[in-house]
XYZ file of N, CA, C and O in Angstrom:
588
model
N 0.846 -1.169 0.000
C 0.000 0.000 0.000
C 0.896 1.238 0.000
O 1.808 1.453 0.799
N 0.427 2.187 -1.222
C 1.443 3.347 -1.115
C 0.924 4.497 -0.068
O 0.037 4.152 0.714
N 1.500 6.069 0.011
C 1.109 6.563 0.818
C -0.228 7.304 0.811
O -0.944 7.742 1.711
N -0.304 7.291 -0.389
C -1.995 7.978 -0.604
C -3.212 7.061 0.025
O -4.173 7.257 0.769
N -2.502 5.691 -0.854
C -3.701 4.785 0.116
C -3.868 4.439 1.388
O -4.816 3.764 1.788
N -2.812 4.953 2.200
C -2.561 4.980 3.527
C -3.398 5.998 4.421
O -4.112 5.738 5.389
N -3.096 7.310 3.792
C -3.988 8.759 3.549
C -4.875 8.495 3.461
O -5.648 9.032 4.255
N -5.360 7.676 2.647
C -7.088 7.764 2.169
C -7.907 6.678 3.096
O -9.074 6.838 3.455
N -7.107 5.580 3.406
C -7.662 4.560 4.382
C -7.888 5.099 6.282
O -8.776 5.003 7.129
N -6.778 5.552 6.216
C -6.464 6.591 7.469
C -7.981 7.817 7.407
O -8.575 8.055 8.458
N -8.320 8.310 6.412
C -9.641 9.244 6.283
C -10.857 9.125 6.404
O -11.783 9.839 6.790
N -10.667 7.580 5.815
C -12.130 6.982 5.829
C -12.133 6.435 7.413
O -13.127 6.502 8.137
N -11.119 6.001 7.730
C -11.348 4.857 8.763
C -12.056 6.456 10.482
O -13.165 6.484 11.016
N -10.756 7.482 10.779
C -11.311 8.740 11.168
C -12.621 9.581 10.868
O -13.438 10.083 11.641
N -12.556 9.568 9.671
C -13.845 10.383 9.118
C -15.400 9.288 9.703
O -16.518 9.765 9.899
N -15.093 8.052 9.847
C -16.525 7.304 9.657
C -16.163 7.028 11.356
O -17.318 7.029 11.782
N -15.601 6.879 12.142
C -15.375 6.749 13.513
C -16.410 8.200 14.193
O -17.361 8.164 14.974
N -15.516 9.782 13.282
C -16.136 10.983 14.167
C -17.904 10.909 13.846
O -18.833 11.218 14.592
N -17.919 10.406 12.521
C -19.727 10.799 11.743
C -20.701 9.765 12.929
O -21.859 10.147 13.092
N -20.310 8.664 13.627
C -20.420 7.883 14.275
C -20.671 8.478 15.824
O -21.743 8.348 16.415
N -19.757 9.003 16.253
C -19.775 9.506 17.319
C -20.411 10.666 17.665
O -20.961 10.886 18.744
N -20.300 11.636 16.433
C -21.301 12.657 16.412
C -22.983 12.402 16.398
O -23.852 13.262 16.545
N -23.153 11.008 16.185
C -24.777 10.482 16.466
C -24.458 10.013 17.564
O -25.148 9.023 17.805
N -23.763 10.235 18.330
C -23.725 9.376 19.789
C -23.088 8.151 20.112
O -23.296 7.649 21.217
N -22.371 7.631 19.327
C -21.832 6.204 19.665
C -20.220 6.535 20.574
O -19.233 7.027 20.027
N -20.284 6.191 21.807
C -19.312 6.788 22.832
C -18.346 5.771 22.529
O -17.264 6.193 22.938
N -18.183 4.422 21.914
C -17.498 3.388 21.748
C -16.482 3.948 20.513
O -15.255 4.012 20.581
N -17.459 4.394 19.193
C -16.203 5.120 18.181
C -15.919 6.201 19.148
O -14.719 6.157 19.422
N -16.545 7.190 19.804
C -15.899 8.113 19.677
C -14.343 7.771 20.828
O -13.280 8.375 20.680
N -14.515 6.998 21.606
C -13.020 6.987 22.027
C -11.915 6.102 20.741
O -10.712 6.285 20.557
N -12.683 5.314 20.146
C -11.902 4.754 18.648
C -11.002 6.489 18.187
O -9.806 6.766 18.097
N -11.688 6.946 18.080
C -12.041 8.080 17.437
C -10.858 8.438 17.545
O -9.982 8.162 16.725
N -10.631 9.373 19.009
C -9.582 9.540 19.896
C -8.370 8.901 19.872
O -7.331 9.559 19.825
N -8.365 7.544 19.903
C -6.968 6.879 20.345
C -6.410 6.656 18.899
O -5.188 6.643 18.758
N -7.379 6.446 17.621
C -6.703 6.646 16.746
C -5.760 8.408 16.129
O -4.666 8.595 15.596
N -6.657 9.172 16.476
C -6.441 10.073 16.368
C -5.008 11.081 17.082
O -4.293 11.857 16.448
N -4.922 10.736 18.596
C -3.650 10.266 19.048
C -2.434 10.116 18.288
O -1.450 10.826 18.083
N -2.957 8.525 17.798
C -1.561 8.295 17.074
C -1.152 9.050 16.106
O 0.044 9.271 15.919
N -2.410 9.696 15.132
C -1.747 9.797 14.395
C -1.413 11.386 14.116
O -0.772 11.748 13.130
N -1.834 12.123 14.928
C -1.246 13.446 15.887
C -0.118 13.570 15.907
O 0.496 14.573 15.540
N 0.511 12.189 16.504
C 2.001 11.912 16.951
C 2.784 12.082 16.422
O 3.701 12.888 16.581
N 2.480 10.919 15.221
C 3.248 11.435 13.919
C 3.394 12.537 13.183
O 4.402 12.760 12.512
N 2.206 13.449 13.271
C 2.376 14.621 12.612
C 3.330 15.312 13.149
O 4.404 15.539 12.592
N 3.002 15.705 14.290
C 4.152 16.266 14.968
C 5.531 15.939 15.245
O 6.285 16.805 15.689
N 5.830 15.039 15.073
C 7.167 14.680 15.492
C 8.116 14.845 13.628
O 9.323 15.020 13.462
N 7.100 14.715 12.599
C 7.677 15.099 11.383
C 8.202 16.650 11.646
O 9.285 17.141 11.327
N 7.235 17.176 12.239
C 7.383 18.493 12.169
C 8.177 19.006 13.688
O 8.371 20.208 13.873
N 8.604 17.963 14.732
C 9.340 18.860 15.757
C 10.418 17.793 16.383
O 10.284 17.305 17.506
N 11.400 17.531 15.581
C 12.270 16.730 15.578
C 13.270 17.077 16.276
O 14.077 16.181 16.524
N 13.558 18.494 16.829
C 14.073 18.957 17.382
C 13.464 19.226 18.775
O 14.283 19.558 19.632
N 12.111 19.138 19.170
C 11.329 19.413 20.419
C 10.681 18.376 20.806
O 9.572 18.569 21.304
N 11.117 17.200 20.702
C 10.312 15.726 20.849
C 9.552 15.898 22.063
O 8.435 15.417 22.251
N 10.324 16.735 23.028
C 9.551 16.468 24.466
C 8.257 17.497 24.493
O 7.560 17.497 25.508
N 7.898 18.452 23.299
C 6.394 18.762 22.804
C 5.367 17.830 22.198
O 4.155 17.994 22.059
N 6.110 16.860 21.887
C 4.983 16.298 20.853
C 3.800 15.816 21.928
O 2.787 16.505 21.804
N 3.721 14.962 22.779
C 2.404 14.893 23.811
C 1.614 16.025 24.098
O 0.386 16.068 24.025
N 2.447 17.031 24.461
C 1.758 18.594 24.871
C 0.708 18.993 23.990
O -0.408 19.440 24.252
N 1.567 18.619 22.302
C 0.340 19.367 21.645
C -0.390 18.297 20.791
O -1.167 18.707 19.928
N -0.223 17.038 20.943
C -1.371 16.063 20.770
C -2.272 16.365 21.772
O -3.313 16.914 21.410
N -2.091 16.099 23.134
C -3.029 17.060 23.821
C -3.946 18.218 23.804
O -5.050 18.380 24.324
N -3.487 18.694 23.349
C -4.109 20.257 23.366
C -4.516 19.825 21.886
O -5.508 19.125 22.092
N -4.379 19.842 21.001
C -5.312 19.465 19.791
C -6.178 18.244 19.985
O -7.013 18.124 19.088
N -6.208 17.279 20.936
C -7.454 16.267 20.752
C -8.427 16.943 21.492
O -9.587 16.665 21.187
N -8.189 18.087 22.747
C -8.823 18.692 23.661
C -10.016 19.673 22.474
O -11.241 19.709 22.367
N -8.906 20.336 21.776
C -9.599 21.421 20.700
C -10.437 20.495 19.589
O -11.183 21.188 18.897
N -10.454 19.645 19.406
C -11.118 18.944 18.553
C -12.317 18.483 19.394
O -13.455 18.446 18.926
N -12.048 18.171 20.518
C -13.211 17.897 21.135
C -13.786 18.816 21.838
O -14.228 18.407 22.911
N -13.926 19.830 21.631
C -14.313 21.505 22.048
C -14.847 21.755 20.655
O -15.904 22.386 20.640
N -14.395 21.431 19.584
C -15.473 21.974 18.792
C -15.570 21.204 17.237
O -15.421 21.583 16.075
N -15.817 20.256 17.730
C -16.107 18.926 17.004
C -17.658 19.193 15.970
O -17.874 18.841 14.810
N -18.462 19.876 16.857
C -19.803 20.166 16.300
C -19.782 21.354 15.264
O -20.868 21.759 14.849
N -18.572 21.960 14.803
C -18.214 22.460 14.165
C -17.558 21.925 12.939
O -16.993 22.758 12.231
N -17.533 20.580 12.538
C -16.643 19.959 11.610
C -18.083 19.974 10.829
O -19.269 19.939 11.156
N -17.302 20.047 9.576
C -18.653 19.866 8.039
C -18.243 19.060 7.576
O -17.069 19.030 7.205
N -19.304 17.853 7.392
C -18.889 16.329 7.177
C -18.569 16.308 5.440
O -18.194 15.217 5.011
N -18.673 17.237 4.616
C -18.764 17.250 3.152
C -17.276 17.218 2.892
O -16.677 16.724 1.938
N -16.646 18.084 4.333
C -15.314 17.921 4.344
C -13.884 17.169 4.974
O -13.790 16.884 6.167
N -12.899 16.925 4.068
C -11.966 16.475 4.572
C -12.128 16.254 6.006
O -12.678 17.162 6.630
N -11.792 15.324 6.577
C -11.694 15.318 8.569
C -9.982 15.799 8.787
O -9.461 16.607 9.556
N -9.410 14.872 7.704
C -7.629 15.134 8.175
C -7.188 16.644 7.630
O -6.185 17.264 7.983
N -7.835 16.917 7.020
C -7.418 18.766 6.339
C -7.811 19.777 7.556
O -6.987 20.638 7.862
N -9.147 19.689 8.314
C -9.456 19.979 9.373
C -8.790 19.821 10.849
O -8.573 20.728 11.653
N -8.542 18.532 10.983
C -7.549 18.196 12.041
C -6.373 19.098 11.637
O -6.303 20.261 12.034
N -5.610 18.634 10.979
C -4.594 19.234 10.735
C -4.133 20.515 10.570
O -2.959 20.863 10.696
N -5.449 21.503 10.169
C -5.317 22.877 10.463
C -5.317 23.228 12.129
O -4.630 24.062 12.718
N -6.066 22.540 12.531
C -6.033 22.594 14.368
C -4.922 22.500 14.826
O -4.559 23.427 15.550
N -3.970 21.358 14.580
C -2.469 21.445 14.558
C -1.971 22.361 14.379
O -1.733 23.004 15.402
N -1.539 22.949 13.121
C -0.930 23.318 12.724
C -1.138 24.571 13.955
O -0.200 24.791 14.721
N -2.488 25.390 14.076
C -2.472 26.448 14.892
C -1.894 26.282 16.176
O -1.196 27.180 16.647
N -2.181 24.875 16.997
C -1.849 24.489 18.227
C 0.411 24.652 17.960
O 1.149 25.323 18.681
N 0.731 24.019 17.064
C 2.282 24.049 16.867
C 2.599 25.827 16.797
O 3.429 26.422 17.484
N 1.371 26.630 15.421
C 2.478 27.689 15.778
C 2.193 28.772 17.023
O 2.839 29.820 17.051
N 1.355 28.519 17.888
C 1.146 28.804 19.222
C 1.964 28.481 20.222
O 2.144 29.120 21.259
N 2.612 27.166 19.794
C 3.854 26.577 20.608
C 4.921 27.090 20.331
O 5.831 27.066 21.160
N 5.093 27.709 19.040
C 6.881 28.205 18.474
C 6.937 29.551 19.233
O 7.896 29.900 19.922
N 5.670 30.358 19.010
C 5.343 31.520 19.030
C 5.676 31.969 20.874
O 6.415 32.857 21.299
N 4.889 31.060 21.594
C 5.026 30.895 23.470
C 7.075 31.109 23.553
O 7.757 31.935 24.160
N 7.518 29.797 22.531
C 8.783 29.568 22.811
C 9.870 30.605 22.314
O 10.985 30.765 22.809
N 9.406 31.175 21.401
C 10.536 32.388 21.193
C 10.013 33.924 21.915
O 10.663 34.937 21.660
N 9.081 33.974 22.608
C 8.900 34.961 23.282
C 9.770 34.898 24.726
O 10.158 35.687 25.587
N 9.823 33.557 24.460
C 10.308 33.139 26.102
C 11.993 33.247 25.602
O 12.757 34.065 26.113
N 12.296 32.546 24.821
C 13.475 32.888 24.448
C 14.225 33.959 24.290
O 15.405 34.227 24.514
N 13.274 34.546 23.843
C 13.580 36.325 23.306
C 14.191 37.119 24.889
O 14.783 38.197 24.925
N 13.885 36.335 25.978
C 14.171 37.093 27.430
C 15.128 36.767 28.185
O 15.315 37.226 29.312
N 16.081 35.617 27.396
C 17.002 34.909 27.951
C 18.050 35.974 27.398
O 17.712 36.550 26.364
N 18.967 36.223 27.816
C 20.053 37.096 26.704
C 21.595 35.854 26.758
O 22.294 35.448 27.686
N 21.591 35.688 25.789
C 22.890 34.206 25.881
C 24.411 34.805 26.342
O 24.701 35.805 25.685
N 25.169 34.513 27.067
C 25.941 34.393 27.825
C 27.298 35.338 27.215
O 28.111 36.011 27.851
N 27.179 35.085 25.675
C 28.577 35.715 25.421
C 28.054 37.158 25.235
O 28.879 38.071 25.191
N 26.634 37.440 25.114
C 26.324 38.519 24.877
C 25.644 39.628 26.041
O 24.815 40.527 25.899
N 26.457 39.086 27.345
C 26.504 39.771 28.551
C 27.433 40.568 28.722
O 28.498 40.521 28.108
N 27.063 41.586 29.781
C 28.095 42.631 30.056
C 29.672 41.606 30.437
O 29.488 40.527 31.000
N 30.717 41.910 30.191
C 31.902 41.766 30.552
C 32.650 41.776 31.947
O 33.523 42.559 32.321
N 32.149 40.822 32.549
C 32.466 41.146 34.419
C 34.052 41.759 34.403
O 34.354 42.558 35.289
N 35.024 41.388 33.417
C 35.993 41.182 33.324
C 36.823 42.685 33.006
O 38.003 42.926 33.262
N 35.675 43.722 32.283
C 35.723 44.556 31.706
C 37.168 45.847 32.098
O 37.998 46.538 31.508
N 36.680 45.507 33.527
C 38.137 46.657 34.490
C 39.025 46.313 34.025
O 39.705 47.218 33.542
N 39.438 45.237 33.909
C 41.018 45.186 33.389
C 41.430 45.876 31.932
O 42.579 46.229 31.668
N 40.299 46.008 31.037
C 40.398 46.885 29.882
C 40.717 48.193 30.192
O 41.485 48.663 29.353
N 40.347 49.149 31.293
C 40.386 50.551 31.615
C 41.889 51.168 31.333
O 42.967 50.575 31.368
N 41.636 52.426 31.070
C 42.960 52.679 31.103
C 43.361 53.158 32.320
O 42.628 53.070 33.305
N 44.500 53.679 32.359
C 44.937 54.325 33.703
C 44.430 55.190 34.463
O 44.520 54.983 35.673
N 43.979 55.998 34.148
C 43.018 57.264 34.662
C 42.380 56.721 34.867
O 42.457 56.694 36.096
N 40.971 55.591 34.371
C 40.041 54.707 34.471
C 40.193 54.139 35.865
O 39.449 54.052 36.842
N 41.140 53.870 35.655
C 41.697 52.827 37.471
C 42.102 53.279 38.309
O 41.939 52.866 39.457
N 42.913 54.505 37.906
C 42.681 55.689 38.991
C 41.497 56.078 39.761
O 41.276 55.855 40.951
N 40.941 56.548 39.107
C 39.228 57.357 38.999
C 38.978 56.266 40.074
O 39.112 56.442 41.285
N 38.607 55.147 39.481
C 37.758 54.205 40.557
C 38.474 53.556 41.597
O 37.853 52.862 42.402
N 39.624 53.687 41.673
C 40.480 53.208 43.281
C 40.145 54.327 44.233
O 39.771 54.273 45.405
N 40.423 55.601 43.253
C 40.052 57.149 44.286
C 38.292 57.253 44.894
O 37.944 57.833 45.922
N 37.547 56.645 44.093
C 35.947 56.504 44.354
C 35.882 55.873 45.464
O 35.321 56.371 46.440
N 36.692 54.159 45.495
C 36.015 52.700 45.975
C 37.029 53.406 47.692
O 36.671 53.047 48.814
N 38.020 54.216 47.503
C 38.528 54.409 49.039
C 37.879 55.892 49.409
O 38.231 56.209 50.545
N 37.243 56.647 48.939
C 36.249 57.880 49.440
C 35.229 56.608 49.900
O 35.521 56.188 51.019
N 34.449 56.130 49.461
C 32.964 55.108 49.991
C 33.789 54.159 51.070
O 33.060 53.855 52.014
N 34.766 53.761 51.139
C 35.106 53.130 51.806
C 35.366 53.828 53.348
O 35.158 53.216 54.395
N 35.845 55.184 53.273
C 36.073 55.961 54.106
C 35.032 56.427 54.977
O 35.312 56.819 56.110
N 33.713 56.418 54.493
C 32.614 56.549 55.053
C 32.054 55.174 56.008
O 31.238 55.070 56.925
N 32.636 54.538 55.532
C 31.892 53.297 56.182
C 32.596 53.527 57.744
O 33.478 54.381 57.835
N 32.119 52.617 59.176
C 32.604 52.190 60.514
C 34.074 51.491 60.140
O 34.397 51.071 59.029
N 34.531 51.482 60.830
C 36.330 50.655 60.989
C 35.972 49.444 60.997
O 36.780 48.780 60.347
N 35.027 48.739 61.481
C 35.053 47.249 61.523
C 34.531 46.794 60.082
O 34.747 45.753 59.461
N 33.614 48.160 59.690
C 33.116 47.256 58.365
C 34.345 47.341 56.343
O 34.438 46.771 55.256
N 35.027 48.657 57.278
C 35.763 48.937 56.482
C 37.202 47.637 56.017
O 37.823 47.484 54.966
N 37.275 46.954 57.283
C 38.725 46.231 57.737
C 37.919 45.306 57.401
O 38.560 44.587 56.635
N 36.397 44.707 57.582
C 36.193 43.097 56.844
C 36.283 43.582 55.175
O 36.759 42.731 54.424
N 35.828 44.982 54.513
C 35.888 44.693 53.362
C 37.510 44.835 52.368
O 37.533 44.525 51.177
Protein backbone atom coordinates (compact mmCIF):
# COMPACT_ATOMS: atom_id res chain seq x y z
CA UNK A 1 0.00 0.00 0.00
CA UNK A 2 1.44 3.35 -1.11
CA UNK A 3 1.11 6.56 0.82
CA UNK A 4 -1.99 7.98 -0.60
CA UNK A 5 -3.70 4.78 0.12
CA UNK A 6 -2.56 4.98 3.53
CA UNK A 7 -3.99 8.76 3.55
CA UNK A 8 -7.09 7.76 2.17
CA UNK A 9 -7.66 4.56 4.38
CA UNK A 10 -6.46 6.59 7.47
CA UNK A 11 -9.64 9.24 6.28
CA UNK A 12 -12.13 6.98 5.83
CA UNK A 13 -11.35 4.86 8.76
CA UNK A 14 -11.31 8.74 11.17
CA UNK A 15 -13.84 10.38 9.12
CA UNK A 16 -16.52 7.30 9.66
CA UNK A 17 -15.37 6.75 13.51
CA UNK A 18 -16.14 10.98 14.17
CA UNK A 19 -19.73 10.80 11.74
CA UNK A 20 -20.42 7.88 14.28
CA UNK A 21 -19.78 9.51 17.32
CA UNK A 22 -21.30 12.66 16.41
CA UNK A 23 -24.78 10.48 16.47
CA UNK A 24 -23.72 9.38 19.79
CA UNK A 25 -21.83 6.20 19.67
CA UNK A 26 -19.31 6.79 22.83
CA UNK A 27 -17.50 3.39 21.75
CA UNK A 28 -16.20 5.12 18.18
CA UNK A 29 -15.90 8.11 19.68
CA UNK A 30 -13.02 6.99 22.03
CA UNK A 31 -11.90 4.75 18.65
CA UNK A 32 -12.04 8.08 17.44
CA UNK A 33 -9.58 9.54 19.90
CA UNK A 34 -6.97 6.88 20.35
CA UNK A 35 -6.70 6.65 16.75
CA UNK A 36 -6.44 10.07 16.37
CA UNK A 37 -3.65 10.27 19.05
CA UNK A 38 -1.56 8.30 17.07
CA UNK A 39 -1.75 9.80 14.39
CA UNK A 40 -1.25 13.45 15.89
CA UNK A 41 2.00 11.91 16.95
CA UNK A 42 3.25 11.43 13.92
CA UNK A 43 2.38 14.62 12.61
CA UNK A 44 4.15 16.27 14.97
CA UNK A 45 7.17 14.68 15.49
CA UNK A 46 7.68 15.10 11.38
CA UNK A 47 7.38 18.49 12.17
CA UNK A 48 9.34 18.86 15.76
CA UNK A 49 12.27 16.73 15.58
CA UNK A 50 14.07 18.96 17.38
CA UNK A 51 11.33 19.41 20.42
CA UNK A 52 10.31 15.73 20.85
CA UNK A 53 9.55 16.47 24.47
CA UNK A 54 6.39 18.76 22.80
CA UNK A 55 4.98 16.30 20.85
CA UNK A 56 2.40 14.89 23.81
CA UNK A 57 1.76 18.59 24.87
CA UNK A 58 0.34 19.37 21.64
CA UNK A 59 -1.37 16.06 20.77
CA UNK A 60 -3.03 17.06 23.82
CA UNK A 61 -4.11 20.26 23.37
CA UNK A 62 -5.31 19.47 19.79
CA UNK A 63 -7.45 16.27 20.75
CA UNK A 64 -8.82 18.69 23.66
CA UNK A 65 -9.60 21.42 20.70
CA UNK A 66 -11.12 18.94 18.55
CA UNK A 67 -13.21 17.90 21.13
CA UNK A 68 -14.31 21.51 22.05
CA UNK A 69 -15.47 21.97 18.79
CA UNK A 70 -16.11 18.93 17.00
CA UNK A 71 -19.80 20.17 16.30
CA UNK A 72 -18.21 22.46 14.17
CA UNK A 73 -16.64 19.96 11.61
CA UNK A 74 -18.65 19.87 8.04
CA UNK A 75 -18.89 16.33 7.18
CA UNK A 76 -18.76 17.25 3.15
CA UNK A 77 -15.31 17.92 4.34
CA UNK A 78 -11.97 16.48 4.57
CA UNK A 79 -11.69 15.32 8.57
CA UNK A 80 -7.63 15.13 8.18
CA UNK A 81 -7.42 18.77 6.34
CA UNK A 82 -9.46 19.98 9.37
CA UNK A 83 -7.55 18.20 12.04
CA UNK A 84 -4.59 19.23 10.74
CA UNK A 85 -5.32 22.88 10.46
CA UNK A 86 -6.03 22.59 14.37
CA UNK A 87 -2.47 21.45 14.56
CA UNK A 88 -0.93 23.32 12.72
CA UNK A 89 -2.47 26.45 14.89
CA UNK A 90 -1.85 24.49 18.23
CA UNK A 91 2.28 24.05 16.87
CA UNK A 92 2.48 27.69 15.78
CA UNK A 93 1.15 28.80 19.22
CA UNK A 94 3.85 26.58 20.61
CA UNK A 95 6.88 28.20 18.47
CA UNK A 96 5.34 31.52 19.03
CA UNK A 97 5.03 30.89 23.47
CA UNK A 98 8.78 29.57 22.81
CA UNK A 99 10.54 32.39 21.19
CA UNK A 100 8.90 34.96 23.28
CA UNK A 101 10.31 33.14 26.10
CA UNK A 102 13.48 32.89 24.45
CA UNK A 103 13.58 36.33 23.31
CA UNK A 104 14.17 37.09 27.43
CA UNK A 105 17.00 34.91 27.95
CA UNK A 106 20.05 37.10 26.70
CA UNK A 107 22.89 34.21 25.88
CA UNK A 108 25.94 34.39 27.83
CA UNK A 109 28.58 35.72 25.42
CA UNK A 110 26.32 38.52 24.88
CA UNK A 111 26.50 39.77 28.55
CA UNK A 112 28.10 42.63 30.06
CA UNK A 113 31.90 41.77 30.55
CA UNK A 114 32.47 41.15 34.42
CA UNK A 115 35.99 41.18 33.32
CA UNK A 116 35.72 44.56 31.71
CA UNK A 117 38.14 46.66 34.49
CA UNK A 118 41.02 45.19 33.39
CA UNK A 119 40.40 46.89 29.88
CA UNK A 120 40.39 50.55 31.62
CA UNK A 121 42.96 52.68 31.10
CA UNK A 122 44.94 54.33 33.70
CA UNK A 123 43.02 57.26 34.66
CA UNK A 124 40.04 54.71 34.47
CA UNK A 125 41.70 52.83 37.47
CA UNK A 126 42.68 55.69 38.99
CA UNK A 127 39.23 57.36 39.00
CA UNK A 128 37.76 54.20 40.56
CA UNK A 129 40.48 53.21 43.28
CA UNK A 130 40.05 57.15 44.29
CA UNK A 131 35.95 56.50 44.35
CA UNK A 132 36.01 52.70 45.97
CA UNK A 133 38.53 54.41 49.04
CA UNK A 134 36.25 57.88 49.44
CA UNK A 135 32.96 55.11 49.99
CA UNK A 136 35.11 53.13 51.81
CA UNK A 137 36.07 55.96 54.11
CA UNK A 138 32.61 56.55 55.05
CA UNK A 139 31.89 53.30 56.18
CA UNK A 140 32.60 52.19 60.51
CA UNK A 141 36.33 50.65 60.99
CA UNK A 142 35.05 47.25 61.52
CA UNK A 143 33.12 47.26 58.36
CA UNK A 144 35.76 48.94 56.48
CA UNK A 145 38.73 46.23 57.74
CA UNK A 146 36.19 43.10 56.84
CA UNK A 147 35.89 44.69 53.36
Amino acid sequence: MDWQEQADATEARLRGQLLAALEGDAQAYRQFLGALGAHLRGYFRKRLFQLADDVEDLVQETLLAVHTHRHTYRPELPLTAWVHTIARYKLVDLLRARSRREALHEPLDAAVDLFAVADLDARDARDARHDLQTLLATLPARQREAM
